[in-house]
mmCIF file of C-alpha atoms in Angstrom:
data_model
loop_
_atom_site.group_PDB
_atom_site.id
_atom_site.type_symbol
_atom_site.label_atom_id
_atom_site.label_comp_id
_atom_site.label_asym_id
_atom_site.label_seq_id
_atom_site.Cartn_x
_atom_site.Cartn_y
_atom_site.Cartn_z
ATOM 1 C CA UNK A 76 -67.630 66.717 -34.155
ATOM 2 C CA UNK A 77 -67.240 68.032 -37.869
ATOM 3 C CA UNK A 78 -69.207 66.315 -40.199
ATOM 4 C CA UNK A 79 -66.766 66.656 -42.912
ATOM 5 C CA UNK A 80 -63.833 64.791 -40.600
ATOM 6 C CA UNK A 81 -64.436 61.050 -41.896
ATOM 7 C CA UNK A 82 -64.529 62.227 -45.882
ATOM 8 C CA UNK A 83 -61.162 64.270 -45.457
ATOM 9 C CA UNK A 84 -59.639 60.741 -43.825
ATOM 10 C CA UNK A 85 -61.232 58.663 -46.521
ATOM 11 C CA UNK A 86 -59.508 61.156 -49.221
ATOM 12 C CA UNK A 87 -56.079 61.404 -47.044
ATOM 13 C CA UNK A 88 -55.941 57.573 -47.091
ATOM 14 C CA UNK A 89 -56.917 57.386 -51.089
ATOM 15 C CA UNK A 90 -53.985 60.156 -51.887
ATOM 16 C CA UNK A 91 -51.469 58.162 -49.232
ATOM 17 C CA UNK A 92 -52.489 54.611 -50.989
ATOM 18 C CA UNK A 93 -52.124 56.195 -54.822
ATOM 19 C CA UNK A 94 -48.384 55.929 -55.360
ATOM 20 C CA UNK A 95 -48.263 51.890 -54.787
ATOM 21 C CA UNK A 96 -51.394 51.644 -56.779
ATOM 22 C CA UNK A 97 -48.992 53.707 -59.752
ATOM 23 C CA UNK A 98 -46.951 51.121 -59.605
ATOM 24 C CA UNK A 99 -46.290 48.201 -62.155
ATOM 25 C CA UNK A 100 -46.735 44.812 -61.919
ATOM 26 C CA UNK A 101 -43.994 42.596 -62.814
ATOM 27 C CA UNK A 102 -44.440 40.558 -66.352
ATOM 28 C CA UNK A 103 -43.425 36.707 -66.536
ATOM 29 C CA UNK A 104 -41.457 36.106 -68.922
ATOM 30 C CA UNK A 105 -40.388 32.662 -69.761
ATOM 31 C CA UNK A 106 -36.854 31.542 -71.941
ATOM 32 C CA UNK A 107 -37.477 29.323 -75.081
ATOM 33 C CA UNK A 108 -34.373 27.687 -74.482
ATOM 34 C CA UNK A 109 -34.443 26.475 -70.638
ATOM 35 C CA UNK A 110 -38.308 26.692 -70.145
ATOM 36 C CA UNK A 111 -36.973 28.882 -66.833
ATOM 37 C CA UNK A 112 -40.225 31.451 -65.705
ATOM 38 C CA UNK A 113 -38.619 34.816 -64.712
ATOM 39 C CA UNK A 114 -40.015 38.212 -63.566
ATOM 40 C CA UNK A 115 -39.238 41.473 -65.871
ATOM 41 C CA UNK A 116 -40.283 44.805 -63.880
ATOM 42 C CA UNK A 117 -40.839 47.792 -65.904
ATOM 43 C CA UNK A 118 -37.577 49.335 -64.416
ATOM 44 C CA UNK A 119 -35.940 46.338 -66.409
ATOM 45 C CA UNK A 120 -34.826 44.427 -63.551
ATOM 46 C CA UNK A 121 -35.136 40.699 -64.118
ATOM 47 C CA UNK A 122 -35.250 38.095 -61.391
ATOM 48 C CA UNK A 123 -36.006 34.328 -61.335
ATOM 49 C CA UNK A 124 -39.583 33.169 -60.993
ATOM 50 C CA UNK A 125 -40.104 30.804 -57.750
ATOM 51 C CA UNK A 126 -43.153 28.227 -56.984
ATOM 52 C CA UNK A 127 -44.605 28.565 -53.823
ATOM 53 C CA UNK A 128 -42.677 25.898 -52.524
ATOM 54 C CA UNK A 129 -39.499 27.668 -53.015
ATOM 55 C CA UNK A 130 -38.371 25.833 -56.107
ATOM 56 C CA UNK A 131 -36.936 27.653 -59.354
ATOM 57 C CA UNK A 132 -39.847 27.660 -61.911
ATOM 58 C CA UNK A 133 -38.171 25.652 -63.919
ATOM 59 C CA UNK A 134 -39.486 22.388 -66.167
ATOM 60 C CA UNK A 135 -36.494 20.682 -64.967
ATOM 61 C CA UNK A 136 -36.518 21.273 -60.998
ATOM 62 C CA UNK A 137 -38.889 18.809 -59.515
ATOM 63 C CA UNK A 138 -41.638 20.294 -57.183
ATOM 64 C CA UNK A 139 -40.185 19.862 -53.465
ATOM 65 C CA UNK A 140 -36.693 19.620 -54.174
ATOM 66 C CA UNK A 141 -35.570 21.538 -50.898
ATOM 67 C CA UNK A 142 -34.121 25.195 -51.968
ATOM 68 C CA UNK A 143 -35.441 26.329 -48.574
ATOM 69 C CA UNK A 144 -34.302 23.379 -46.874
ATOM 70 C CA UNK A 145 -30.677 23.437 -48.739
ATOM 71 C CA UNK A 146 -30.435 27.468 -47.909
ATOM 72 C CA UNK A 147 -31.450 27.008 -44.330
ATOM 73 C CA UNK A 148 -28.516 24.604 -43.857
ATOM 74 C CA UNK A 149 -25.964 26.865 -45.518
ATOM 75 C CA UNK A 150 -26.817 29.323 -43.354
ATOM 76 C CA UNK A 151 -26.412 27.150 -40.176
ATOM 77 C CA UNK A 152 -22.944 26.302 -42.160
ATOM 78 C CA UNK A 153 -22.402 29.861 -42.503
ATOM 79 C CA UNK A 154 -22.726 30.957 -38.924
ATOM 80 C CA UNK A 155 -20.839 28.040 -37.310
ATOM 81 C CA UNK A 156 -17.938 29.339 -39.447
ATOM 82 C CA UNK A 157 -18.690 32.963 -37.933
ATOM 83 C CA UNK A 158 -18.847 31.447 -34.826
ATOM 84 C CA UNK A 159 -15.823 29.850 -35.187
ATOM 85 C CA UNK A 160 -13.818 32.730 -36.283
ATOM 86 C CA UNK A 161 -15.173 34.983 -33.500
ATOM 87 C CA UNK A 162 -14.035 32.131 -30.984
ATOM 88 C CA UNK A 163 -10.622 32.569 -32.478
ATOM 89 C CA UNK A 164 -10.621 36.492 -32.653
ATOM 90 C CA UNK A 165 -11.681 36.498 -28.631
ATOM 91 C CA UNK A 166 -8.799 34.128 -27.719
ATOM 92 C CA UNK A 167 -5.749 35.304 -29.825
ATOM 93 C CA UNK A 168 -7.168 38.903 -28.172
ATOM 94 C CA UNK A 169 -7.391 37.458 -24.547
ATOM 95 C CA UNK A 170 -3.914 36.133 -24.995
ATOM 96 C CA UNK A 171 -1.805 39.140 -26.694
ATOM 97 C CA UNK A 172 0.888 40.184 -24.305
#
C-alpha cells in the first residue's frame, strides 16, 4: 500500500472540515431594558437565547416553567385538529354523489 495514502486522507479531511471551522460563533447579547439574553450571528440574524431547560433566558421566566412541556401539548392540540379535519375531508368525499 502507498505510504503517502493516510497523509493525503488526513489533509482531505482538514480541507473538508475548514469551511465550518470559518464560520462565526454567535455573540450574546443581552437588552438593558428586559434583561432578555439573545444570540446576534455575524450575518445579523438575531434569535432568543434559551437555558438548557428550554426556558427563555430571561430574569423574569422562572427555571422549569414548561416551554417544552407547553409546546409539546400544542402540538398534540394541533394534530387532533388535523386529524379532525382530515376525518371530515374523507367523509364529505365518501359521501359526494
Amino acid at each position: 500500500m502507498n505510504r503517502s495514502a493516510p497523509w493525503c486522507t488526513a489533509a482531505l479531511l482538514v480541507l473538508l472540515a475548514y469551511p465550518a471551522m470559518a464560520l462565526d460563533r454567535p455573540v450574546v447579547w443581552r437588552d438593558e431594558d428586559t434583561g432578555c439574553a439573545y444570540l446576534l450571528t455575524p450575518q445579523g440574524g438575531i434569535t432568543p437565547r434559551h437555558r438548557r431547560d428550554g426556558t427563555l433566558d430571561c430574569p423574569d421566566v422562572a427555571a422549569g416553567t414548561g416551554v417544552v412541556e407547553n409546546m409539546g401539548r400544542d402540538i398534540a392540540r394541533g394534530l387532533d385538529a388535523l386529524q379532525r379535519e382530515v376525518e371530515r375531508l374523507r367523509e364529505l368525499y365518501n359521501n359526494r354523489p
